[in-house]
Coordinates of C-alpha atoms in Angstrom, one line a residue:
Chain A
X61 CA 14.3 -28.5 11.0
X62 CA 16.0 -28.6 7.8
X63 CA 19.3 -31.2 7.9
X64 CA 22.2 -31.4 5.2
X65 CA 23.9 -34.7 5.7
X66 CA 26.7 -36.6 3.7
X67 CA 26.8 -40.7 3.2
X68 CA 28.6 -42.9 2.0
X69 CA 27.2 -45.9 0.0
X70 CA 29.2 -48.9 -1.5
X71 CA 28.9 -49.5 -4.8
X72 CA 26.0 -52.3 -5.2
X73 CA 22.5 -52.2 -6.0
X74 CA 19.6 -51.1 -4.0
X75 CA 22.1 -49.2 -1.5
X76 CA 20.6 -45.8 -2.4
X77 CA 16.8 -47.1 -0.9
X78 CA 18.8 -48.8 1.4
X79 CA 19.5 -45.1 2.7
X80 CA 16.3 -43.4 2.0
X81 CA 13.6 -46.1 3.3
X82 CA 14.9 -44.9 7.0
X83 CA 14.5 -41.2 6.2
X84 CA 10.9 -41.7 4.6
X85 CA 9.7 -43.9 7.2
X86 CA 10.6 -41.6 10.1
X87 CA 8.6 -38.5 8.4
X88 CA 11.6 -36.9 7.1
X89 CA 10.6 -34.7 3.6
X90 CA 13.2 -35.7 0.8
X91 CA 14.1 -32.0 -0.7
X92 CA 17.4 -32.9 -2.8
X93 CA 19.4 -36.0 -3.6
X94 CA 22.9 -35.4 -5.3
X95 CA 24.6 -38.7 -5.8
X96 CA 28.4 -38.6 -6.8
X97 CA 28.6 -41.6 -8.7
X98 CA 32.2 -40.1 -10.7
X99 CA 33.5 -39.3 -7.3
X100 CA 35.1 -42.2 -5.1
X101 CA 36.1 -41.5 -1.9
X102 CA 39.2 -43.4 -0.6
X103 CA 36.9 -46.4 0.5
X104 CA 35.6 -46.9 -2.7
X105 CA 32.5 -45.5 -1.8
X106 CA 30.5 -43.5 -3.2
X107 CA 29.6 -39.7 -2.0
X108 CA 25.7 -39.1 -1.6
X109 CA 24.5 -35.4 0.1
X110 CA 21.3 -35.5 0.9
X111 CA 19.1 -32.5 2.1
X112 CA 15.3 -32.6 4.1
X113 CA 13.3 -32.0 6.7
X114 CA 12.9 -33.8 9.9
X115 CA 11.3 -33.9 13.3
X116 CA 14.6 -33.2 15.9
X117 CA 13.4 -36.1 17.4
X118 CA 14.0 -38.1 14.7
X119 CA 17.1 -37.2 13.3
X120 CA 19.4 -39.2 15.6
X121 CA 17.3 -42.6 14.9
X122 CA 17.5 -41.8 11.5
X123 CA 21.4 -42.0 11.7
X124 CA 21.2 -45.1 13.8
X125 CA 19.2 -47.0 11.4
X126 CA 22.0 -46.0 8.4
X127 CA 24.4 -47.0 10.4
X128 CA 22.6 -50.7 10.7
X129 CA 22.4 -50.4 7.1
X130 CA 25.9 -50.4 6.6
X131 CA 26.0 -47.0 5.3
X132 CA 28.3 -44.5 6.8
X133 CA 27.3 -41.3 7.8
X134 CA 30.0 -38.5 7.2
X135 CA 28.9 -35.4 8.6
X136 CA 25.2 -33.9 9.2
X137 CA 24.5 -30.2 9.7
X138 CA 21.5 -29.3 11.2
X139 CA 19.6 -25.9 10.2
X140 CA 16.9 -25.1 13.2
X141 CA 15.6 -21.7 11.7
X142 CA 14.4 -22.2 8.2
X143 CA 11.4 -20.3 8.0
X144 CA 12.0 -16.4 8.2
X145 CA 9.4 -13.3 8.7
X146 CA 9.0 -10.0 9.0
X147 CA 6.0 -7.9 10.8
X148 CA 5.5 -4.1 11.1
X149 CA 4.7 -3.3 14.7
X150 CA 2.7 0.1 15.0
X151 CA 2.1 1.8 18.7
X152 CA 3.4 2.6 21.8
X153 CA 6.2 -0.1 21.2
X154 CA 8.7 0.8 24.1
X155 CA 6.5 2.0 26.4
X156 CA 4.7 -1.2 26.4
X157 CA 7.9 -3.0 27.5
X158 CA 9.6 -4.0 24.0
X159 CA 11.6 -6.4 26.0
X160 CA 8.7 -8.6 27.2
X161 CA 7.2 -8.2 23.6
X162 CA 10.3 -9.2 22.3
X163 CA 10.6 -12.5 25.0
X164 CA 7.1 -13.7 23.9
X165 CA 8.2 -15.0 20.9
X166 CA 11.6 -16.3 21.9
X167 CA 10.4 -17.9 25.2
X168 CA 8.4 -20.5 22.2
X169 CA 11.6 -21.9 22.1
X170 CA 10.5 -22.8 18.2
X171 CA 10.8 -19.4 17.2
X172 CA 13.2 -15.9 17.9
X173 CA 13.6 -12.5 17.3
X174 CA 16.5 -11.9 15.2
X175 CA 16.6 -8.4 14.3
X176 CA 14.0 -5.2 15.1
X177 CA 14.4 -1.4 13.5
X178 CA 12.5 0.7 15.8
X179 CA 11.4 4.3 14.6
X180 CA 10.4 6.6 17.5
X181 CA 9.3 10.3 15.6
X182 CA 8.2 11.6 19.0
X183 CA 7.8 11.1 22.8
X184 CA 4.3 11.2 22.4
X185 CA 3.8 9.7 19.2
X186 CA 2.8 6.2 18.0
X187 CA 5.9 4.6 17.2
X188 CA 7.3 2.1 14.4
X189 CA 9.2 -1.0 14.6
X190 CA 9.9 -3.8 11.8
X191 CA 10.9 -7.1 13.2
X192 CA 12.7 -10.2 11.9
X193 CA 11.7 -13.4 13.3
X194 CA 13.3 -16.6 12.3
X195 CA 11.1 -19.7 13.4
X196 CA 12.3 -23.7 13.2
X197 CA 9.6 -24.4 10.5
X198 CA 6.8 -23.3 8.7
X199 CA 3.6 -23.9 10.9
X200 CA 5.8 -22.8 13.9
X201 CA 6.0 -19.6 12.2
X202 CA 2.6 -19.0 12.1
X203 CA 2.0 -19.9 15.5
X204 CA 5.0 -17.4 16.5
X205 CA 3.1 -14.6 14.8
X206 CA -0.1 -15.5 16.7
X207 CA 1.6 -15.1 19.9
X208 CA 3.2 -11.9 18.7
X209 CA -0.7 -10.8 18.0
X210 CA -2.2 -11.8 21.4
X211 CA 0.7 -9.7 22.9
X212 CA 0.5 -6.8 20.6
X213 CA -4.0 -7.1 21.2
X214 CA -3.1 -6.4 25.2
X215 CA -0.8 -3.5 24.6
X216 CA -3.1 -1.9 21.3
X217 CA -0.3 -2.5 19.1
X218 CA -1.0 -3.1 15.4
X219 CA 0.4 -5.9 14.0
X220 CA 0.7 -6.0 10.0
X221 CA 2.0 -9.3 8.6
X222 CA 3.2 -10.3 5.0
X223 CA 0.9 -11.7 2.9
X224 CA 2.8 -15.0 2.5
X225 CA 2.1 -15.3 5.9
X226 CA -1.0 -16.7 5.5
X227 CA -0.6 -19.0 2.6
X228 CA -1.2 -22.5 3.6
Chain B
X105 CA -33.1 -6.8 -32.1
X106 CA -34.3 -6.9 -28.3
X107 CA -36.3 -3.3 -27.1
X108 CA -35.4 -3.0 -23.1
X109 CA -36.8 -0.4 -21.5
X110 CA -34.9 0.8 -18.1
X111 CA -35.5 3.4 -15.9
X112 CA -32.2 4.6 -13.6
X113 CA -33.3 5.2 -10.2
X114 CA -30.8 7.4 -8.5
X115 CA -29.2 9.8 -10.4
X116 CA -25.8 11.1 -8.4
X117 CA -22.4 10.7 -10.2
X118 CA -22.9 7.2 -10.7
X119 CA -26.4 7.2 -12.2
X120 CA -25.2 10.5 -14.4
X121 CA -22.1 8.3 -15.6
X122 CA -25.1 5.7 -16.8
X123 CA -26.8 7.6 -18.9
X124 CA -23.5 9.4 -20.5
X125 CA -22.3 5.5 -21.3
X126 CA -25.5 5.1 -22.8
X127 CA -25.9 7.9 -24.6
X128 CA -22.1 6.9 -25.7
X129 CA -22.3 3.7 -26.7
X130 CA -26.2 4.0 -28.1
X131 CA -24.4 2.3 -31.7
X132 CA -22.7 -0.6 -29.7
X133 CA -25.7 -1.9 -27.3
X134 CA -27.5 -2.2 -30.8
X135 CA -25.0 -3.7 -32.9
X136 CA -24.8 -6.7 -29.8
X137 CA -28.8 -6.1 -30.3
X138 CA -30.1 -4.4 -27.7
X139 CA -32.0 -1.1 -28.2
X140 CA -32.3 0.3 -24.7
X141 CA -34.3 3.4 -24.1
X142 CA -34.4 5.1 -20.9
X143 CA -37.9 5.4 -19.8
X144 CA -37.8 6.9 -16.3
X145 CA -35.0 8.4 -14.4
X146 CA -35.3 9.2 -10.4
X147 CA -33.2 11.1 -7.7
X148 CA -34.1 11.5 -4.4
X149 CA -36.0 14.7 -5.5
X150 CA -38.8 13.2 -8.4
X151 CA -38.7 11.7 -11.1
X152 CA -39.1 12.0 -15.2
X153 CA -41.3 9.4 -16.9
X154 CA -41.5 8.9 -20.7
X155 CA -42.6 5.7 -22.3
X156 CA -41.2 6.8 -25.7
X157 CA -38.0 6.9 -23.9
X158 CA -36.2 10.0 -22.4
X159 CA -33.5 12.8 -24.0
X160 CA -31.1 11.8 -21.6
X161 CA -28.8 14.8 -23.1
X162 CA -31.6 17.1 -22.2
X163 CA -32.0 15.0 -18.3
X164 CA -28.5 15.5 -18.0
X165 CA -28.8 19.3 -18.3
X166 CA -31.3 19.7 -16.4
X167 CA -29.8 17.9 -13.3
X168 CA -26.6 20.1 -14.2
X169 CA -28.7 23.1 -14.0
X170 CA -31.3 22.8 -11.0
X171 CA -29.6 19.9 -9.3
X172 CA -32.6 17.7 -10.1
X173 CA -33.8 15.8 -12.5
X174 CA -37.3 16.2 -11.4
X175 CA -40.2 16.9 -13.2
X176 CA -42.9 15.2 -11.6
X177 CA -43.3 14.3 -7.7
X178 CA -42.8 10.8 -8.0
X179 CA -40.2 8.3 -5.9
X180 CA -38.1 5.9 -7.5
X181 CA -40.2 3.1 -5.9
X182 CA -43.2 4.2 -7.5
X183 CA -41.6 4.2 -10.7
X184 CA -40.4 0.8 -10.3
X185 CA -43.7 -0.5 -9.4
X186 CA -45.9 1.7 -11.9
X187 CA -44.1 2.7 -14.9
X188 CA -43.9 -0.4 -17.3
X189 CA -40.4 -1.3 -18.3
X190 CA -38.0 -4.5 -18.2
X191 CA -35.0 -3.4 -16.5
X192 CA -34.0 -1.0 -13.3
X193 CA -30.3 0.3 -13.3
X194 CA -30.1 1.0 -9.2
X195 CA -28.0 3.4 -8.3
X196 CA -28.9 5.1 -5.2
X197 CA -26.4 5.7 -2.3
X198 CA -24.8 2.4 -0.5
X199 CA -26.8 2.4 2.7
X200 CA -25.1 -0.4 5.1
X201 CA -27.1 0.4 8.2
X202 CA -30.7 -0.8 6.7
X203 CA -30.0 -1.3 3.4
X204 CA -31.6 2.2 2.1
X205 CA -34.1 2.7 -0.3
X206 CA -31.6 0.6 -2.6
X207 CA -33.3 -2.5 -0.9
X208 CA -36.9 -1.4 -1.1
X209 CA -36.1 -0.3 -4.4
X210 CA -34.4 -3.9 -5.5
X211 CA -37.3 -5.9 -3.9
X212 CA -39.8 -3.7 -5.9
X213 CA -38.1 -4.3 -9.1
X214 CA -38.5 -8.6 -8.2
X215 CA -42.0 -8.2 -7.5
X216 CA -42.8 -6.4 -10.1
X217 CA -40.4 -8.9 -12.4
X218 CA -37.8 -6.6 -13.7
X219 CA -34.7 -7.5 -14.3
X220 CA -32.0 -5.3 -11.9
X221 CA -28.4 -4.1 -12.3
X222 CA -27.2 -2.2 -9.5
X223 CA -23.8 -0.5 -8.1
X224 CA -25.5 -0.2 -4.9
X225 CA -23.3 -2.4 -2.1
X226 CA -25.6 -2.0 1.2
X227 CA -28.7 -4.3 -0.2
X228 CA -26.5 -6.9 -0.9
X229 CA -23.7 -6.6 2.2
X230 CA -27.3 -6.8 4.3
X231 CA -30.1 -8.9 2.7
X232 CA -27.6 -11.0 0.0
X233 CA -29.4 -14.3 0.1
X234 CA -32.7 -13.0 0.4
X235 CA -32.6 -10.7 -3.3
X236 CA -31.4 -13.7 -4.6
X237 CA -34.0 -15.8 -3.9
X238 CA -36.6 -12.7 -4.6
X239 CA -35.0 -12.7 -8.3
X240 CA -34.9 -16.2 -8.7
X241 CA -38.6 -16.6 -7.6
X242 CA -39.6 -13.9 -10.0
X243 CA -37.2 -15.4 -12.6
X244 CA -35.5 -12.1 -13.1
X245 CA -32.1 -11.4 -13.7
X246 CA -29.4 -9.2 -10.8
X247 CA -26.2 -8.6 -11.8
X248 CA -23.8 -6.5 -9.2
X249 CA -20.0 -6.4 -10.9
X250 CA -20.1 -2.7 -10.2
X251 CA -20.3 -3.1 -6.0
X252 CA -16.7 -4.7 -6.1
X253 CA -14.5 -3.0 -8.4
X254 CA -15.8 -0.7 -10.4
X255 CA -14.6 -0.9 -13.3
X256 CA -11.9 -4.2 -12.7
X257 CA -13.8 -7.0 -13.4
X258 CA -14.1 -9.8 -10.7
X259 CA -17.3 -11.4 -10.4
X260 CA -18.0 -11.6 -13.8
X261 CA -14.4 -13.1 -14.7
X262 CA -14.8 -15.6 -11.7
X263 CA -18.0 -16.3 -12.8
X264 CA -17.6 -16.2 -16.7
X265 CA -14.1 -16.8 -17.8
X266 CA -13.0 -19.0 -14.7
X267 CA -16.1 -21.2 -15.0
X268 CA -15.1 -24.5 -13.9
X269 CA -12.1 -23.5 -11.6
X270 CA -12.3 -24.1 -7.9
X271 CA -11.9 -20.9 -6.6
X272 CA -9.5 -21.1 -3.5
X273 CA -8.8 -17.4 -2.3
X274 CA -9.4 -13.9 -3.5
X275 CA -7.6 -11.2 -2.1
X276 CA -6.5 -7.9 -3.4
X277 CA -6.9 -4.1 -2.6
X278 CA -10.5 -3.0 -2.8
X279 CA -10.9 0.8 -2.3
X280 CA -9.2 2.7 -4.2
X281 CA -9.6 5.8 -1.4
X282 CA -7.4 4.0 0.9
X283 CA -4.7 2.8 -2.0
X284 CA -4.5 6.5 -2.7
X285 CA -3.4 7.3 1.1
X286 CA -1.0 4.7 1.7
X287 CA 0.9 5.3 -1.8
X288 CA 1.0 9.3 -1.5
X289 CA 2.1 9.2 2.6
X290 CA 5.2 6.7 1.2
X291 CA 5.9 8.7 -1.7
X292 CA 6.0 12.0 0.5
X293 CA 7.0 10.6 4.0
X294 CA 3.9 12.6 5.7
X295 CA 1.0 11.6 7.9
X296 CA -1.8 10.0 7.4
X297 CA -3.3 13.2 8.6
X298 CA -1.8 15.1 5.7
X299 CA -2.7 12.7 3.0
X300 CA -6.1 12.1 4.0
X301 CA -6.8 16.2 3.8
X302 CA -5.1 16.0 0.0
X303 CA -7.4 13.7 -1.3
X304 CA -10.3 15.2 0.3
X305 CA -9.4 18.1 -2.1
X306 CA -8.5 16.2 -4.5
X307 CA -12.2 14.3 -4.8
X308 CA -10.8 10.8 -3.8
X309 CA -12.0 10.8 -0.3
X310 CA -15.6 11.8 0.7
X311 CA -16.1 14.6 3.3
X312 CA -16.5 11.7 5.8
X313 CA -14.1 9.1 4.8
X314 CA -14.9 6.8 7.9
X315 CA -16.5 3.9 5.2
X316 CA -13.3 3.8 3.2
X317 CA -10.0 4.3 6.1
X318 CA -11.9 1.8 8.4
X319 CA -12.2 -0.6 6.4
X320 CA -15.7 -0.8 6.2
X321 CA -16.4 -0.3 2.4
X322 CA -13.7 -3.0 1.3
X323 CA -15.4 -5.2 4.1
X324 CA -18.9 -4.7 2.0
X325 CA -17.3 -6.0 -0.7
X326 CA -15.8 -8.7 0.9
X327 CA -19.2 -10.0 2.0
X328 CA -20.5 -9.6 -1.6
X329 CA -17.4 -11.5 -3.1
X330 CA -18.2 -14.0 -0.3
X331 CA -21.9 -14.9 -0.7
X332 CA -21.8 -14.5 -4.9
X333 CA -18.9 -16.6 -5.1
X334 CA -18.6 -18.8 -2.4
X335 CA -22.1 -19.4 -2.0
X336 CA -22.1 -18.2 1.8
X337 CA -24.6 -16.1 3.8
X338 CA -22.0 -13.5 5.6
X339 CA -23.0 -10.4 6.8
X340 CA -20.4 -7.5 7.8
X341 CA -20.1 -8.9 11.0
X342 CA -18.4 -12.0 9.8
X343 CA -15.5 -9.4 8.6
X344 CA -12.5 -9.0 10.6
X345 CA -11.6 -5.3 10.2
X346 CA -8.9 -2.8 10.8
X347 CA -8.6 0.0 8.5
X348 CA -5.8 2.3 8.0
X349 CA -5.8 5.1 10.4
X350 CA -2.8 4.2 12.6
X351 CA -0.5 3.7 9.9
X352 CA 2.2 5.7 10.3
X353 CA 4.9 7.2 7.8
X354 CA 7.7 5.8 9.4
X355 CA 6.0 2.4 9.3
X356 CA 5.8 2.7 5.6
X357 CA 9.4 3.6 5.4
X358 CA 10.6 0.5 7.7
X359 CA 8.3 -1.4 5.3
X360 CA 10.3 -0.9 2.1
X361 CA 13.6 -1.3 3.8
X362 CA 12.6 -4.5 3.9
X363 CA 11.5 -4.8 0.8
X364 CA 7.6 -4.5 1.5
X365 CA 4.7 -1.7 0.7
X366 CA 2.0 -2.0 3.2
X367 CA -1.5 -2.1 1.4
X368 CA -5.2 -2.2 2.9
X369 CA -5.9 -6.0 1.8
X370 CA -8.9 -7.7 2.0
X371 CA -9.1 -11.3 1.9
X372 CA -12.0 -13.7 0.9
X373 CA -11.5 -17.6 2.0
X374 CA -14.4 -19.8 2.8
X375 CA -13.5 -19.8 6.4
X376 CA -12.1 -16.2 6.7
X377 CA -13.3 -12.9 5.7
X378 CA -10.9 -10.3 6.7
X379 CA -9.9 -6.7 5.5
X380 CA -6.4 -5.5 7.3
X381 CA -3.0 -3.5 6.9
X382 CA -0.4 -5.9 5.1
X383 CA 3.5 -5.6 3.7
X384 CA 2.6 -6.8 0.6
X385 CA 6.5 -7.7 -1.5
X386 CA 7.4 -4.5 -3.5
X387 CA 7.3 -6.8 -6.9
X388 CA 4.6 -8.6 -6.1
X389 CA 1.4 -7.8 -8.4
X390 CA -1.1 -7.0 -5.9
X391 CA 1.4 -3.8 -5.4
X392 CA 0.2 -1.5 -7.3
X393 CA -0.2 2.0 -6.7
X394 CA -2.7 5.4 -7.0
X395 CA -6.1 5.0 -6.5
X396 CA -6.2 1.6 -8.4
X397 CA -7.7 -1.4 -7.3
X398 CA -6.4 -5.1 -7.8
X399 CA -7.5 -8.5 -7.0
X400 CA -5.4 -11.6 -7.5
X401 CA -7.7 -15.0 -7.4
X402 CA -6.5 -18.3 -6.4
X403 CA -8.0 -21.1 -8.4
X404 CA -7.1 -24.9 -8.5
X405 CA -6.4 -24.9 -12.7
X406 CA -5.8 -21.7 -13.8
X407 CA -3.3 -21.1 -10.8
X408 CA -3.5 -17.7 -9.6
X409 CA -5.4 -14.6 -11.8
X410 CA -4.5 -11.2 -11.4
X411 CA -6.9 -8.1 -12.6
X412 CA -6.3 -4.6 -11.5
X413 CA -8.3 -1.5 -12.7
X414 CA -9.7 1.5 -11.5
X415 CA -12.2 1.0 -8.5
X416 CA -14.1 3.9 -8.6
X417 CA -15.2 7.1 -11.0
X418 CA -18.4 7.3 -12.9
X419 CA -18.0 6.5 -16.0
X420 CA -15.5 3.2 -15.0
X421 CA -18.9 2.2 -12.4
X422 CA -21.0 2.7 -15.5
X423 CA -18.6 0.9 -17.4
X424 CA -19.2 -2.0 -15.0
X425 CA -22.9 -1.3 -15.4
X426 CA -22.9 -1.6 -19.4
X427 CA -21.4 -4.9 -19.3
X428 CA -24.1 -6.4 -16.7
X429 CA -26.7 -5.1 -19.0
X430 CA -24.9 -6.7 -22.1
X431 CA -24.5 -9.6 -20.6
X432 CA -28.9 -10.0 -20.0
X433 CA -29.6 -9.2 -23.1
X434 CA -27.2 -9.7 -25.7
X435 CA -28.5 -11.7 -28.4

């Protein structure tokens, strides 16, 4: 998951890898560092936001281990969905139970169905359906579209995936 | 100047388009220094032999005319084998099943130690490691830019101007049939049905289109693309496959709401060989439309290297054809 978080660090040397060393050495990905060095706060600190991407697991050591470090942690915002896709579903959508289709992907629990667009032309015709699913990370993604294609194999749906998708 | 003698076994569109480009560009091949005369031409009904090298205006007529350009009772093998000459332009109809006579034909030309340059896909989707090694124990030369794209150059630009890059990835749109489909039932919001029949009138689909809108001819190429440049042994069945009959219009439309066009791609890796529907990003360059063909290749320096052009046609597979010859003999 992708985590926005504000510190705090006083104004002495070697605070800022003070604040990073427990971020890097619990896996998280550094993606953007904007220190505020012109903007006290009323403790004469100094305002640091820092943005990246972290095992849930390891968020809440993370903040513990600032916190030993004497740096205060203002506010974190967590962003669980950061990877989002799209897939064209072709077939017999509904009649093939688009609610269990539809459950597949969010009973991963890493990954949901946020939005589908369902084109039906006739009772007996092959219908169409795009679908949004938002997933916690890359990899998870992935694995939610290879769900979605073991599902759509069993009910002869076709599946057709971005080519993004697929880069590595 | 360097005299090469070829004989064109197989004379449909493709083999026609050969000797037009030749007769064409008679001034070019020799200012590069080749002077290449036509010595025996073959169709499935005879052949012509002439060692002093054939009026291929006159050949051309005469296939025009009586739909053959037969004047003696002679196969295309036995020209290959008997008539003395350095270099056989193959193109008889892709035969996936056995390979065809393009793969008796091929084999011929090795034993006998002439040089081949071919547009024919089944011999090489089939039997790919084992012409190599027939050329390469005759030490003759086989070029085969003309089974992938017609006339958009891949192998040749992977092989010539990206010499040196690790390639990573091709993918792209490789029959221009099924490009033609999918951009004219968007454009018109009709069936797949609909647009199929329009460009069976039109030319761009064959009477039966199964080797194009399954997938099938774009998997062919796939296995070419994988053996010449990755250096594997595939066959078609390595392919993963699903062609574009179930695509519907309103599929298409749901598609580009989102900001996608949905393209037959087919995608080389070195573990994955695979020809499917995709959306493909309305900006993205592998978007293109018509009966074009494109191929974007991944490569650890250059990046990524994009090269569309027209896939099929006569004269554009000739085109393809003229530049494998070129590059044998060019001085």
């Amino acid at each position: 998951m992708r985590v926005s978080m504000d510190i705090e660090l006083k104004d002495a040397p070697g605070q800022l890898l003070l604040a990073l060393n427990p971020i890097s050495e619990l896996k998280g990905n550094l993606k953007s560092i904007v220190h505020h060095h012109e903007d006290r706060t009323p403790r004469s600190t100094i305002p640091v936001q820092l943005v990246f991407e972290v095992e849930h697991e390891n968020l809440d050591p993370i903040i513990s281990r600032l916190e030993e470090n004497g740096i205060g942690v203002a506010r974190v915002d967590e962003k669980r969905f950061m990877e989002h896709g799209a897939v064209i579903l072709i077939g017999h959508i509904v009649h093939t139970d688009i609610q269990d289709t539809i459950d597949t992907i969010d009973k991963t629990g890493f990954a949901e169905v946020v939005d589908i667009c369902l084109s039906m032309p006739h009772i007996d015709k092959r219908s169409s359906a795009s679908l949004k699913i938002d997933a916690v990370g890359r990899k998870e993604l992935h694995e939610a579209m290879a769900v979605l294609k073991k599902v759509a194999e069993k009910k002869d749906l076709l599946v057709i995936e971005p080519i993004e998708a697929e880069v590595a | 100047m360097r005299k090469v003698r070829a004989s064109i076994i197989g004379f449909g569109s493709v083999g026609r388009g050969v000797a037009e480009v030749i007769l064409q560009k008679d001034d070019e091949l020799k200012s590069l220094g080749i002077d290449l005369d036509v010595v025996a031409i073959a169709d499935s009904r005879g052949a012509e032999v002439n060692s002093e090298g054939i009026d291929l205006n006159a050949a051309l007529a005469r296939k025009n005319e009586t739909g053959t350009v037969a004047v003696e009772d002679l196969t295309g093998e036995y020209v290959i084998r008997n008539v003395d000459h350095d270099l056989v332009i193959e193109t008889t109809p892709t035969d996936i099943e056995t390979g065809g006579t393009g793969l008796v034909n091929m084999l011929a030309a090795f034993e006998n130690g002439r040089d081949v340059v071919t547009s024919n896909k089944g011999p090489l989707t089939l039997k790919y490691q084992e012409l190599m090694k027939a050329a390469s124990d005759a030490d003759c030369k086989f070029m085969f830019e003309a089974t992938v794209g017609g006339a958009m150059p891949i192998i040749n630009l992977i092989k010539g101007t990206l010499a040196g890059n690790e390639i990573q990835s091709i993918e792209g749109i490789l029959n221009g049939t099924c490009n033609y489909i999918l951009t004219r039932m968007m454009e018109e919001k009709a069936s797949y049905e609909q647009m199929l029949a329009e460009s069976k009138e039109l030319g761009i689909a064959e009477t039966d289109p199964t080797y194009d809108v399954e997938g099938i001819d774009a998997a062919c190429k796939l296995v070419i693309l994988s053996n010449s440049i990755f250096g594997q042994n595939a066959t078609f069945q390595d392919v993963e496959v699903t062609g574009i009959t179930k695509i519907t219009p309103e599929s298409l439309s749901l598609a580009y709401d989102e900001g996608y066009v949905i393209k037959l791609i087919g995608e080389v890796r070195k573990d994955r060989l695979r020809v499917s529907p995709r959306l493909v990003p309305a900006s993205h360059p592998l978007a293109v439309g018509g009966t074009l063909n494109v191929a974007s290749v991944r490569t650890d320096l250059a990046g990524t290297v994009t090269v569309a052009g027209r896939g099929a046609g006569s004269i554009e597979t000739a085109s393809a054809i003229l530049s494998d010859v070129i590059s044998i003999y060019r001085e």
